[in-house]
């Protein structure tokens, strides 16, 4: 342990294991609020893993809920707060497992490749040893960072002109670290847009979501599915990798991509899979579907899956799971989507998937059930323009006597 070199797979006890890396070291600097953990040999460790040192540093930040900063020119990689070296080494093991080792043969000689399928992007590990390509869990927050700062070898140009190089000069890296002021500004800008957007959304959606159309689609969906009798009521633990929920999540992720072409067939297939697992009526299923089916393009994806959502969101409890799924998706997986929260909620509301009372209640109560408290707050704060619109729409309706809808 004192020796400076360890096996990349620390669970492998073989002295002759080929894949080695320097043991990660740390140095605490500063004090009080400014205390931070510098990782002096981050770039050496990262090089041994063939990953940019920004990925590992950012990963620590995601896992610890801490701000990170990098100054690549001066080779400084920093996690805010005081963190124990052993804790960081354990987290590095997790990073290695999730983002380096081939899922199939556990060899660390892999390369990260970004795959663009339709509008969705996936990150996979391309194994030099066995040739397998295995997927990364796209729910992890780091994937957003990787997509924004793709591995250098991959020159797949993104059309978005984000133009930000990985790192910067020691600036805090932004994601999750936005000041409230910036956030408020964004929300206000969003609110200003909302009226036109709402009108737009309504137009786009009316074709798709008239009650008849929805009913018909749901009927079609039902018709093509064999009716089955439901199992018991216990929800099972989602921690369990073999729980039906995990199985469904994995299945949706693995079969993503095809959906871009024929979302209707895809929606039916998802429902069938849930049914096969006996969980199509469970509220937790909604949570899994939202987290795994939707990507940062949720606004374009949503209309395609209204029928599925209508089918699986059958009670207030289900709606809460749906909102929980949105919190995870927006708050953790794709923080860039936070400003889009009002539009997402609007879309769900206008599709009659979400009810006014439920979403209003949700907006008033910060909850740690699905995400941490800060994220929960942030998502709710972002939803304010929509909630306000809802309230005003309600007031208008009250003025219209005789219309009891
Ligand atoms: Zn392999």
mmCIF file of C-alpha atoms and ligand atoms in Angstrom:
data_model
loop_
_atom_site.group_PDB
_atom_site.id
_atom_site.type_symbol
_atom_site.label_atom_id
_atom_site.label_comp_id
_atom_site.label_asym_id
_atom_site.label_seq_id
_atom_site.Cartn_x
_atom_site.Cartn_y
_atom_site.Cartn_z
ATOM 1 C CA UNK A 1 0.000 0.000 0.000
ATOM 2 C CA UNK A 2 2.825 2.341 0.819
ATOM 3 C CA UNK A 3 4.369 1.512 -2.520
ATOM 4 C CA UNK A 4 3.478 4.091 -5.099
ATOM 5 C CA UNK A 5 2.152 1.686 -7.697
ATOM 6 C CA UNK A 6 -1.009 -0.393 -7.492
ATOM 7 C CA UNK A 7 -3.025 -2.634 -9.741
ATOM 8 C CA UNK A 8 -5.637 -0.785 -11.737
ATOM 9 C CA UNK A 9 -8.018 -3.418 -10.517
ATOM 10 C CA UNK A 10 -7.309 -3.280 -6.835
ATOM 11 C CA UNK A 11 -9.425 -6.386 -6.323
ATOM 12 C CA UNK A 12 -6.833 -8.336 -8.309
ATOM 13 C CA UNK A 13 -4.143 -9.504 -5.943
ATOM 14 C CA UNK A 14 -1.714 -10.623 -8.626
ATOM 15 C CA UNK A 15 1.717 -9.049 -8.405
ATOM 16 C CA UNK A 16 2.185 -9.731 -12.078
ATOM 17 C CA UNK A 17 -1.026 -8.106 -13.175
ATOM 18 C CA UNK A 18 -0.034 -6.049 -16.195
ATOM 19 C CA UNK A 19 -2.197 -3.059 -15.615
ATOM 20 C CA UNK A 20 -0.840 -0.755 -12.974
ATOM 21 C CA UNK A 21 -1.274 2.836 -11.973
ATOM 22 C CA UNK A 22 0.255 5.228 -9.475
ATOM 23 C CA UNK A 23 -1.502 5.227 -6.117
ATOM 24 C CA UNK A 24 -3.607 8.359 -5.992
ATOM 25 C CA UNK A 25 -2.308 10.960 -3.564
ATOM 26 C CA UNK A 26 -3.968 14.003 -2.062
ATOM 27 C CA UNK A 27 -2.977 17.248 -0.463
ATOM 28 C CA UNK A 28 -5.290 19.460 1.560
ATOM 29 C CA UNK A 29 -4.906 23.173 0.919
ATOM 30 C CA UNK A 30 -6.552 26.240 2.365
ATOM 31 C CA UNK A 31 -8.886 26.295 5.308
ATOM 32 C CA UNK A 32 -12.374 27.142 6.394
ATOM 33 C CA UNK A 33 -14.718 27.585 3.471
ATOM 34 C CA UNK A 34 -11.799 27.651 1.063
ATOM 35 C CA UNK A 35 -10.476 24.241 2.056
ATOM 36 C CA UNK A 36 -9.806 22.008 -0.912
ATOM 37 C CA UNK A 37 -8.251 18.715 -1.885
ATOM 38 C CA UNK A 38 -5.555 18.863 -4.529
ATOM 39 C CA UNK A 39 -4.688 15.645 -6.337
ATOM 40 C CA UNK A 40 -1.039 16.128 -7.309
ATOM 41 C CA UNK A 41 -0.741 12.978 -9.392
ATOM 42 C CA UNK A 42 -4.177 13.031 -10.995
ATOM 43 C CA UNK A 43 -2.821 13.277 -14.525
ATOM 44 C CA UNK A 44 -0.414 10.357 -14.014
ATOM 45 C CA UNK A 45 -3.186 8.208 -12.629
ATOM 46 C CA UNK A 46 -5.532 9.233 -15.421
ATOM 47 C CA UNK A 47 -2.895 8.546 -18.054
ATOM 48 C CA UNK A 48 -2.538 4.992 -16.759
ATOM 49 C CA UNK A 49 -6.271 4.650 -17.292
ATOM 50 C CA UNK A 50 -6.194 6.328 -20.717
ATOM 51 C CA UNK A 51 -8.729 8.864 -19.578
ATOM 52 C CA UNK A 52 -8.423 12.634 -19.320
ATOM 53 C CA UNK A 53 -7.695 13.767 -15.744
ATOM 54 C CA UNK A 54 -10.721 16.050 -15.987
ATOM 55 C CA UNK A 55 -13.004 12.985 -16.135
ATOM 56 C CA UNK A 56 -11.717 11.458 -12.927
ATOM 57 C CA UNK A 57 -11.706 14.797 -11.107
ATOM 58 C CA UNK A 58 -15.199 15.610 -12.264
ATOM 59 C CA UNK A 59 -16.287 12.109 -11.270
ATOM 60 C CA UNK A 60 -15.110 12.755 -7.708
ATOM 61 C CA UNK A 61 -17.085 15.977 -7.763
ATOM 62 C CA UNK A 62 -20.240 14.192 -8.923
ATOM 63 C CA UNK A 63 -19.932 11.458 -6.328
ATOM 64 C CA UNK A 64 -19.070 13.769 -3.451
ATOM 65 C CA UNK A 65 -21.443 16.533 -4.454
ATOM 66 C CA UNK A 66 -18.469 18.882 -4.489
ATOM 67 C CA UNK A 67 -17.285 21.551 -6.867
ATOM 68 C CA UNK A 68 -14.230 20.677 -8.876
ATOM 69 C CA UNK A 69 -11.787 22.788 -10.809
ATOM 70 C CA UNK A 70 -8.931 22.048 -13.141
ATOM 71 C CA UNK A 71 -6.036 24.002 -14.460
ATOM 72 C CA UNK A 72 -4.662 21.733 -17.122
ATOM 73 C CA UNK A 73 -1.777 23.997 -18.046
ATOM 74 C CA UNK A 74 -0.409 23.858 -14.542
ATOM 75 C CA UNK A 75 -1.577 20.299 -14.018
ATOM 76 C CA UNK A 76 -3.765 21.111 -11.035
ATOM 77 C CA UNK A 77 -6.830 19.062 -10.273
ATOM 78 C CA UNK A 78 -8.902 20.097 -7.318
ATOM 79 C CA UNK A 79 -11.965 18.930 -5.442
ATOM 80 C CA UNK A 80 -13.422 21.488 -3.071
ATOM 81 C CA UNK A 81 -13.666 20.446 0.557
ATOM 82 C CA UNK A 82 -11.361 18.179 2.531
ATOM 83 C CA UNK A 83 -11.464 14.606 1.314
ATOM 84 C CA UNK A 84 -9.646 11.599 2.614
ATOM 85 C CA UNK A 85 -7.198 9.958 0.193
ATOM 86 C CA UNK A 86 -8.684 6.536 0.882
ATOM 87 C CA UNK A 87 -12.155 7.754 0.071
ATOM 88 C CA UNK A 88 -10.937 9.141 -3.251
ATOM 89 C CA UNK A 89 -9.142 5.887 -4.009
ATOM 90 C CA UNK A 90 -12.342 3.981 -3.383
ATOM 91 C CA UNK A 91 -14.168 6.359 -5.679
ATOM 92 C CA UNK A 92 -11.467 5.886 -8.268
ATOM 93 C CA UNK A 93 -12.188 2.145 -8.103
ATOM 94 C CA UNK A 94 -15.806 2.960 -8.846
ATOM 95 C CA UNK A 95 -14.806 5.201 -11.744
ATOM 96 C CA UNK A 96 -12.612 2.429 -13.119
ATOM 97 C CA UNK A 97 -15.436 -0.026 -12.870
ATOM 98 C CA UNK A 98 -17.992 2.279 -14.485
ATOM 99 C CA UNK A 99 -15.921 4.089 -17.077
ATOM 100 C CA UNK A 100 -12.793 2.052 -17.782
ATOM 101 C CA UNK A 101 -13.044 -1.720 -17.375
ATOM 102 C CA UNK A 102 -14.633 -3.650 -20.198
ATOM 103 C CA UNK A 103 -17.936 -4.896 -18.869
ATOM 104 C CA UNK A 104 -17.411 -8.166 -20.603
ATOM 105 C CA UNK A 105 -13.803 -9.163 -19.841
ATOM 106 C CA UNK A 106 -12.869 -6.599 -17.155
ATOM 107 C CA UNK A 107 -9.780 -5.545 -19.052
ATOM 108 C CA UNK A 108 -8.876 -1.869 -18.652
ATOM 109 C CA UNK A 109 -7.627 -1.394 -22.204
ATOM 110 C CA UNK A 110 -10.707 0.350 -23.445
ATOM 111 C CA UNK A 111 -11.478 3.528 -25.237
ATOM 112 C CA UNK A 112 -14.521 5.678 -24.722
ATOM 113 C CA UNK A 113 -16.490 6.208 -27.895
ATOM 114 C CA UNK A 114 -19.467 8.467 -28.329
ATOM 115 C CA UNK A 115 -22.182 6.940 -30.447
ATOM 116 C CA UNK A 116 -24.806 9.104 -31.991
ATOM 117 C CA UNK A 117 -27.983 7.264 -32.796
ATOM 118 C CA UNK A 118 -30.649 9.536 -34.124
ATOM 119 C CA UNK A 119 -30.920 12.250 -31.566
ATOM 120 C CA UNK A 120 -29.587 10.291 -28.664
ATOM 121 C CA UNK A 121 -25.977 9.982 -27.691
ATOM 122 C CA UNK A 122 -24.479 7.004 -25.950
ATOM 123 C CA UNK A 123 -21.060 6.466 -24.523
ATOM 124 C CA UNK A 124 -19.542 3.044 -24.863
ATOM 125 C CA UNK A 125 -16.329 1.317 -23.873
ATOM 126 C CA UNK A 126 -14.556 -0.156 -26.838
ATOM 127 C CA UNK A 127 -12.380 -2.995 -25.577
ATOM 128 C CA UNK A 128 -9.007 -3.535 -27.224
ATOM 129 C CA UNK A 129 -8.612 -6.885 -25.522
ATOM 130 C CA UNK A 130 -11.773 -8.757 -26.432
ATOM 131 C CA UNK A 131 -13.337 -6.464 -28.997
ATOM 132 C CA UNK A 132 -16.607 -6.107 -27.106
ATOM 133 C CA UNK A 133 -18.328 -2.754 -26.973
ATOM 134 C CA UNK A 134 -20.140 -2.249 -23.720
ATOM 135 C CA UNK A 135 -22.393 0.609 -22.683
ATOM 136 C CA UNK A 136 -21.860 3.156 -19.951
ATOM 137 C CA UNK A 137 -24.671 3.852 -17.522
ATOM 138 C CA UNK A 138 -25.978 7.049 -19.082
ATOM 139 C CA UNK A 139 -27.772 7.981 -15.879
ATOM 140 C CA UNK A 140 -24.497 8.911 -14.281
ATOM 141 C CA UNK A 141 -23.987 12.645 -14.111
ATOM 142 C CA UNK A 142 -20.471 12.376 -15.495
ATOM 143 C CA UNK A 143 -21.844 11.288 -18.869
ATOM 144 C CA UNK A 144 -23.120 14.834 -19.452
ATOM 145 C CA UNK A 145 -19.634 16.143 -18.852
ATOM 146 C CA UNK A 146 -18.091 13.537 -21.156
ATOM 147 C CA UNK A 147 -20.523 14.381 -23.935
ATOM 148 C CA UNK A 148 -19.656 18.050 -23.574
ATOM 149 C CA UNK A 149 -15.945 17.346 -23.394
ATOM 150 C CA UNK A 150 -15.546 14.313 -25.595
ATOM 151 C CA UNK A 151 -12.369 12.246 -25.514
ATOM 152 C CA UNK A 152 -9.873 14.051 -27.745
ATOM 153 C CA UNK A 153 -9.422 11.193 -30.190
ATOM 154 C CA UNK A 154 -13.056 11.344 -31.091
ATOM 155 C CA UNK A 155 -13.400 14.176 -33.498
ATOM 156 C CA UNK A 156 -17.066 13.740 -34.092
ATOM 157 C CA UNK A 157 -18.017 17.400 -34.399
ATOM 158 C CA UNK A 158 -21.015 18.412 -32.420
ATOM 159 C CA UNK A 159 -23.252 20.925 -34.074
ATOM 160 C CA UNK A 160 -23.935 22.790 -30.913
ATOM 161 C CA UNK A 161 -21.569 25.662 -30.546
ATOM 162 C CA UNK A 162 -20.895 25.124 -26.919
ATOM 163 C CA UNK A 163 -17.260 25.785 -27.730
ATOM 164 C CA UNK A 164 -16.065 25.126 -24.222
ATOM 165 C CA UNK A 165 -12.800 23.325 -23.847
ATOM 166 C CA UNK A 166 -12.491 20.874 -20.994
ATOM 167 C CA UNK A 167 -11.218 22.602 -17.981
ATOM 168 C CA UNK A 168 -10.600 26.227 -18.565
ATOM 169 C CA UNK A 169 -8.165 28.081 -16.432
ATOM 170 C CA UNK A 170 -9.015 27.009 -12.986
ATOM 171 C CA UNK A 171 -12.562 28.164 -13.222
ATOM 172 C CA UNK A 172 -15.121 26.268 -11.322
ATOM 173 C CA UNK A 173 -16.676 24.011 -13.873
ATOM 174 C CA UNK A 174 -20.206 25.207 -13.761
ATOM 175 C CA UNK A 175 -22.405 22.142 -13.799
ATOM 176 C CA UNK A 176 -24.352 22.208 -10.587
ATOM 177 C CA UNK A 177 -22.415 25.192 -9.390
ATOM 178 C CA UNK A 178 -24.561 27.879 -10.853
ATOM 179 C CA UNK A 179 -25.234 30.764 -8.600
ATOM 180 C CA UNK A 180 -28.815 31.443 -7.724
ATOM 181 C CA UNK A 181 -28.678 34.725 -9.549
ATOM 182 C CA UNK A 182 -27.730 33.132 -12.803
ATOM 183 C CA UNK A 183 -30.416 30.583 -12.303
ATOM 184 C CA UNK A 184 -33.003 33.213 -11.555
ATOM 185 C CA UNK A 185 -32.015 35.130 -14.651
ATOM 186 C CA UNK A 186 -32.414 32.048 -16.762
ATOM 187 C CA UNK A 187 -35.782 31.255 -15.264
ATOM 188 C CA UNK A 188 -36.970 34.782 -15.893
ATOM 189 C CA UNK A 189 -35.863 34.609 -19.489
ATOM 190 C CA UNK A 190 -37.633 31.299 -19.683
ATOM 191 C CA UNK A 191 -40.786 32.765 -18.196
ATOM 192 C CA UNK A 192 -40.772 35.515 -20.788
ATOM 193 C CA UNK A 193 -40.624 32.863 -23.465
ATOM 194 C CA UNK A 194 -43.160 30.674 -21.873
ATOM 195 C CA UNK A 195 -46.303 32.270 -23.200
ATOM 196 C CA UNK A 196 -45.264 31.895 -26.797
ATOM 197 C CA UNK A 197 -43.818 28.511 -26.105
ATOM 198 C CA UNK A 198 -46.942 27.410 -24.361
ATOM 199 C CA UNK A 199 -48.988 28.473 -27.317
ATOM 200 C CA UNK A 200 -46.642 26.642 -29.596
ATOM 201 C CA UNK A 201 -46.660 23.576 -27.467
ATOM 202 C CA UNK A 202 -50.419 23.585 -27.489
ATOM 203 C CA UNK A 203 -50.520 23.712 -31.249
ATOM 204 C CA UNK A 204 -47.975 21.012 -31.758
ATOM 205 C CA UNK A 205 -49.653 18.839 -29.270
ATOM 206 C CA UNK A 206 -53.274 19.247 -30.102
ATOM 207 C CA UNK A 207 -52.890 17.086 -33.170
ATOM 208 C CA UNK A 208 -51.313 14.382 -31.122
ATOM 209 C CA UNK A 209 -53.190 14.534 -27.913
ATOM 210 C CA UNK A 210 -56.834 15.164 -28.536
ATOM 211 C CA UNK A 211 -58.625 12.831 -26.168
ATOM 212 C CA UNK A 212 -59.834 10.738 -29.092
ATOM 213 C CA UNK A 213 -56.395 10.335 -30.552
ATOM 214 C CA UNK A 214 -54.965 9.415 -27.211
ATOM 215 C CA UNK A 215 -57.760 6.999 -26.517
ATOM 216 C CA UNK A 216 -57.261 5.404 -29.871
ATOM 217 C CA UNK A 217 -53.592 5.025 -29.425
ATOM 218 C CA UNK A 218 -53.979 3.582 -25.994
ATOM 219 C CA UNK A 219 -56.532 1.188 -27.382
ATOM 220 C CA UNK A 220 -54.137 0.186 -30.122
ATOM 221 C CA UNK A 221 -51.499 -0.289 -27.525
ATOM 222 C CA UNK A 222 -53.765 -2.425 -25.434
ATOM 223 C CA UNK A 223 -54.998 -4.368 -28.390
ATOM 224 C CA UNK A 224 -51.534 -5.420 -29.348
ATOM 225 C CA UNK A 225 -50.682 -6.551 -25.879
ATOM 226 C CA UNK A 226 -51.711 -9.809 -24.376
ATOM 227 C CA UNK A 227 -53.597 -9.310 -21.177
ATOM 228 C CA UNK A 228 -51.891 -10.776 -18.173
ATOM 229 C CA UNK A 229 -52.768 -11.185 -14.564
ATOM 230 C CA UNK A 230 -50.702 -9.141 -12.195
ATOM 231 C CA UNK A 231 -48.411 -10.423 -9.537
ATOM 232 C CA UNK A 232 -48.209 -9.295 -5.940
ATOM 233 C CA UNK A 233 -47.849 -5.819 -4.634
ATOM 234 C CA UNK A 234 -44.330 -5.717 -3.282
ATOM 235 C CA UNK A 235 -42.210 -3.341 -5.214
ATOM 236 C CA UNK A 236 -38.844 -4.969 -4.658
ATOM 237 C CA UNK A 237 -35.673 -3.063 -4.051
ATOM 238 C CA UNK A 238 -34.256 -0.957 -6.822
ATOM 239 C CA UNK A 239 -30.814 -1.438 -5.327
ATOM 240 C CA UNK A 240 -30.939 -5.002 -6.483
ATOM 241 C CA UNK A 241 -29.336 -5.324 -9.902
ATOM 242 C CA UNK A 242 -31.669 -8.193 -10.678
ATOM 243 C CA UNK A 243 -34.860 -6.579 -9.539
ATOM 244 C CA UNK A 244 -37.427 -6.330 -12.305
ATOM 245 C CA UNK A 245 -36.945 -2.553 -12.241
ATOM 246 C CA UNK A 246 -33.239 -2.815 -12.895
ATOM 247 C CA UNK A 247 -33.942 -5.334 -15.602
ATOM 248 C CA UNK A 248 -36.431 -3.025 -17.236
ATOM 249 C CA UNK A 249 -34.038 -0.077 -16.996
ATOM 250 C CA UNK A 250 -31.239 -2.040 -18.560
ATOM 251 C CA UNK A 251 -33.496 -3.336 -21.253
ATOM 252 C CA UNK A 252 -34.693 0.141 -22.188
ATOM 253 C CA UNK A 253 -31.142 1.421 -22.292
ATOM 254 C CA UNK A 254 -29.907 -1.441 -24.373
ATOM 255 C CA UNK A 255 -32.771 -1.142 -26.796
ATOM 256 C CA UNK A 256 -32.708 2.594 -27.047
ATOM 257 C CA UNK A 257 -31.786 3.993 -30.426
ATOM 258 C CA UNK A 258 -34.246 1.880 -32.380
ATOM 259 C CA UNK A 259 -36.904 4.053 -30.844
ATOM 260 C CA UNK A 260 -35.942 7.035 -32.933
ATOM 261 C CA UNK A 261 -37.291 5.352 -36.031
ATOM 262 C CA UNK A 262 -40.437 3.790 -34.763
ATOM 263 C CA UNK A 263 -41.344 5.176 -31.402
ATOM 264 C CA UNK A 264 -44.765 3.582 -31.392
ATOM 265 C CA UNK A 265 -43.387 0.080 -31.735
ATOM 266 C CA UNK A 266 -40.749 0.960 -29.190
ATOM 267 C CA UNK A 267 -43.360 2.188 -26.719
ATOM 268 C CA UNK A 268 -45.286 -1.035 -27.120
ATOM 269 C CA UNK A 269 -42.139 -3.082 -26.671
ATOM 270 C CA UNK A 270 -41.330 -1.237 -23.449
ATOM 271 C CA UNK A 271 -44.788 -1.881 -22.126
ATOM 272 C CA UNK A 272 -44.564 -5.530 -23.068
ATOM 273 C CA UNK A 273 -41.255 -5.832 -21.291
ATOM 274 C CA UNK A 274 -42.673 -4.245 -18.153
ATOM 275 C CA UNK A 275 -45.591 -6.613 -18.377
ATOM 276 C CA UNK A 276 -43.336 -9.589 -18.830
ATOM 277 C CA UNK A 277 -41.566 -8.523 -15.635
ATOM 278 C CA UNK A 278 -44.903 -8.089 -13.904
ATOM 279 C CA UNK A 279 -44.389 -4.418 -13.094
ATOM 280 C CA UNK A 280 -46.392 -2.559 -15.735
ATOM 281 C CA UNK A 281 -48.797 -1.206 -13.121
ATOM 282 C CA UNK A 282 -46.228 -0.226 -10.525
ATOM 283 C CA UNK A 283 -45.508 3.406 -9.904
ATOM 284 C CA UNK A 284 -41.801 2.733 -9.693
ATOM 285 C CA UNK A 285 -41.930 1.557 -13.279
ATOM 286 C CA UNK A 286 -42.792 5.125 -14.276
ATOM 287 C CA UNK A 287 -39.659 6.347 -12.539
ATOM 288 C CA UNK A 288 -37.499 3.840 -14.388
ATOM 289 C CA UNK A 289 -39.072 4.589 -17.741
ATOM 290 C CA UNK A 290 -38.568 8.341 -17.386
ATOM 291 C CA UNK A 291 -34.958 7.940 -16.302
ATOM 292 C CA UNK A 292 -33.941 5.512 -18.982
ATOM 293 C CA UNK A 293 -36.119 6.339 -21.964
ATOM 294 C CA UNK A 294 -35.639 10.080 -22.105
ATOM 295 C CA UNK A 295 -32.475 11.960 -22.863
ATOM 296 C CA UNK A 296 -31.533 15.582 -23.060
ATOM 297 C CA UNK A 297 -33.885 15.699 -26.029
ATOM 298 C CA UNK A 298 -36.838 14.958 -23.812
ATOM 299 C CA UNK A 299 -38.875 17.761 -25.342
ATOM 300 C CA UNK A 300 -38.825 16.142 -28.756
ATOM 301 C CA UNK A 301 -39.077 12.653 -27.326
ATOM 302 C CA UNK A 302 -42.032 13.287 -25.056
ATOM 303 C CA UNK A 303 -44.710 13.637 -27.745
ATOM 304 C CA UNK A 304 -43.710 10.257 -29.141
ATOM 305 C CA UNK A 305 -44.257 8.493 -25.858
ATOM 306 C CA UNK A 306 -47.444 10.134 -24.624
ATOM 307 C CA UNK A 307 -49.441 6.983 -25.202
ATOM 308 C CA UNK A 308 -47.027 4.948 -23.130
ATOM 309 C CA UNK A 309 -47.049 7.503 -20.333
ATOM 310 C CA UNK A 310 -50.830 7.706 -20.426
ATOM 311 C CA UNK A 311 -50.907 3.963 -20.108
ATOM 312 C CA UNK A 312 -48.518 3.610 -17.178
ATOM 313 C CA UNK A 313 -49.336 6.767 -15.205
ATOM 314 C CA UNK A 314 -52.579 5.706 -13.614
ATOM 315 C CA UNK A 315 -52.777 7.399 -10.227
ATOM 316 C CA UNK A 316 -51.496 10.253 -8.139
ATOM 317 C CA UNK A 317 -48.734 8.016 -6.881
ATOM 318 C CA UNK A 318 -47.700 7.302 -10.444
ATOM 319 C CA UNK A 319 -47.655 11.010 -11.224
ATOM 320 C CA UNK A 320 -45.360 11.557 -8.269
ATOM 321 C CA UNK A 321 -43.032 8.901 -9.606
ATOM 322 C CA UNK A 322 -43.129 10.635 -12.954
ATOM 323 C CA UNK A 323 -42.118 13.896 -11.337
ATOM 324 C CA UNK A 324 -39.420 12.060 -9.393
ATOM 325 C CA UNK A 325 -38.111 10.672 -12.654
ATOM 326 C CA UNK A 326 -38.017 14.177 -14.107
ATOM 327 C CA UNK A 327 -36.092 15.369 -11.041
ATOM 328 C CA UNK A 328 -33.468 12.691 -11.565
ATOM 329 C CA UNK A 329 -33.264 13.198 -15.300
ATOM 330 C CA UNK A 330 -33.087 16.961 -15.130
ATOM 331 C CA UNK A 331 -31.357 17.405 -11.817
ATOM 332 C CA UNK A 332 -28.740 14.699 -12.060
ATOM 333 C CA UNK A 333 -28.387 13.249 -15.533
ATOM 334 C CA UNK A 334 -28.801 16.382 -17.644
ATOM 335 C CA UNK A 335 -28.391 19.521 -15.540
ATOM 336 C CA UNK A 336 -28.478 21.520 -18.769
ATOM 337 C CA UNK A 337 -32.146 20.692 -18.917
ATOM 338 C CA UNK A 338 -33.025 22.560 -15.744
ATOM 339 C CA UNK A 339 -34.187 25.631 -17.680
ATOM 340 C CA UNK A 340 -36.453 23.371 -19.737
ATOM 341 C CA UNK A 341 -38.401 22.181 -16.690
ATOM 342 C CA UNK A 342 -41.378 24.495 -17.334
ATOM 343 C CA UNK A 343 -41.679 23.202 -20.882
ATOM 344 C CA UNK A 344 -41.416 19.596 -19.817
ATOM 345 C CA UNK A 345 -44.119 20.041 -17.193
ATOM 346 C CA UNK A 346 -46.266 21.968 -19.644
ATOM 347 C CA UNK A 347 -45.979 19.166 -22.164
ATOM 348 C CA UNK A 348 -46.972 16.553 -19.579
ATOM 349 C CA UNK A 349 -49.808 18.691 -18.300
ATOM 350 C CA UNK A 350 -51.217 19.364 -21.733
ATOM 351 C CA UNK A 351 -51.024 15.694 -22.557
ATOM 352 C CA UNK A 352 -53.172 15.050 -19.466
ATOM 353 C CA UNK A 353 -50.479 12.873 -17.979
ATOM 354 C CA UNK A 354 -49.976 15.267 -15.088
ATOM 355 C CA UNK A 355 -52.788 16.776 -13.090
ATOM 356 C CA UNK A 356 -52.808 20.293 -11.808
ATOM 357 C CA UNK A 357 -53.262 19.407 -8.136
ATOM 358 C CA UNK A 358 -50.457 16.897 -8.155
ATOM 359 C CA UNK A 359 -47.931 19.124 -9.843
ATOM 360 C CA UNK A 360 -48.911 22.098 -7.688
ATOM 361 C CA UNK A 361 -48.450 20.055 -4.536
ATOM 362 C CA UNK A 362 -45.160 18.731 -5.839
ATOM 363 C CA UNK A 363 -43.937 22.273 -6.524
ATOM 364 C CA UNK A 364 -44.570 23.274 -2.927
ATOM 365 C CA UNK A 365 -42.710 20.466 -1.230
ATOM 366 C CA UNK A 366 -39.014 19.906 -1.563
ATOM 367 C CA UNK A 367 -38.335 16.207 -1.152
ATOM 368 C CA UNK A 368 -35.267 14.065 -0.780
ATOM 369 C CA UNK A 369 -37.016 10.985 -2.026
ATOM 370 C CA UNK A 370 -35.472 10.950 -5.496
ATOM 371 C CA UNK A 371 -32.592 13.401 -5.458
ATOM 372 C CA UNK A 372 -30.658 15.392 -2.890
ATOM 373 C CA UNK A 373 -32.303 18.377 -1.297
ATOM 374 C CA UNK A 374 -30.434 21.011 -3.298
ATOM 375 C CA UNK A 375 -31.282 19.385 -6.597
ATOM 376 C CA UNK A 376 -34.866 18.978 -5.523
ATOM 377 C CA UNK A 377 -34.998 22.689 -4.709
ATOM 378 C CA UNK A 378 -33.338 23.659 -7.937
ATOM 379 C CA UNK A 379 -35.778 21.682 -10.072
ATOM 380 C CA UNK A 380 -38.745 23.124 -8.206
ATOM 381 C CA UNK A 381 -37.398 26.607 -8.514
ATOM 382 C CA UNK A 382 -37.007 26.103 -12.229
ATOM 383 C CA UNK A 383 -40.626 24.978 -12.436
ATOM 384 C CA UNK A 384 -41.951 28.251 -11.010
ATOM 385 C CA UNK A 385 -42.892 29.867 -14.330
ATOM 386 C CA UNK A 386 -45.041 26.877 -15.175
ATOM 387 C CA UNK A 387 -46.662 26.714 -11.750
ATOM 388 C CA UNK A 388 -47.382 30.405 -11.964
ATOM 389 C CA UNK A 389 -48.885 29.999 -15.381
ATOM 390 C CA UNK A 390 -51.017 27.175 -14.036
ATOM 391 C CA UNK A 391 -52.248 29.311 -11.198
ATOM 392 C CA UNK A 392 -53.118 32.162 -13.512
ATOM 393 C CA UNK A 393 -54.816 29.851 -15.971
ATOM 394 C CA UNK A 394 -56.861 28.573 -13.065
ATOM 395 C CA UNK A 395 -57.848 32.111 -12.080
ATOM 396 C CA UNK A 396 -58.932 32.832 -15.631
ATOM 397 C CA UNK A 397 -61.051 29.752 -15.613
ATOM 398 C CA UNK A 398 -62.727 30.809 -12.410
ATOM 399 C CA UNK A 399 -63.759 33.991 -14.155
ATOM 400 C CA UNK A 400 -65.448 32.003 -16.892
ATOM 401 C CA UNK A 401 -68.607 31.013 -15.149
ATOM 402 C CA UNK A 402 -70.397 27.974 -16.421
ATOM 403 C CA UNK A 403 -67.320 26.249 -17.697
ATOM 404 C CA UNK A 404 -66.769 23.593 -15.149
ATOM 405 C CA UNK A 405 -63.844 21.935 -16.763
HETATM 406 ZN ZN1 LIG B 1 -13.179 -6.835 -23.186
#
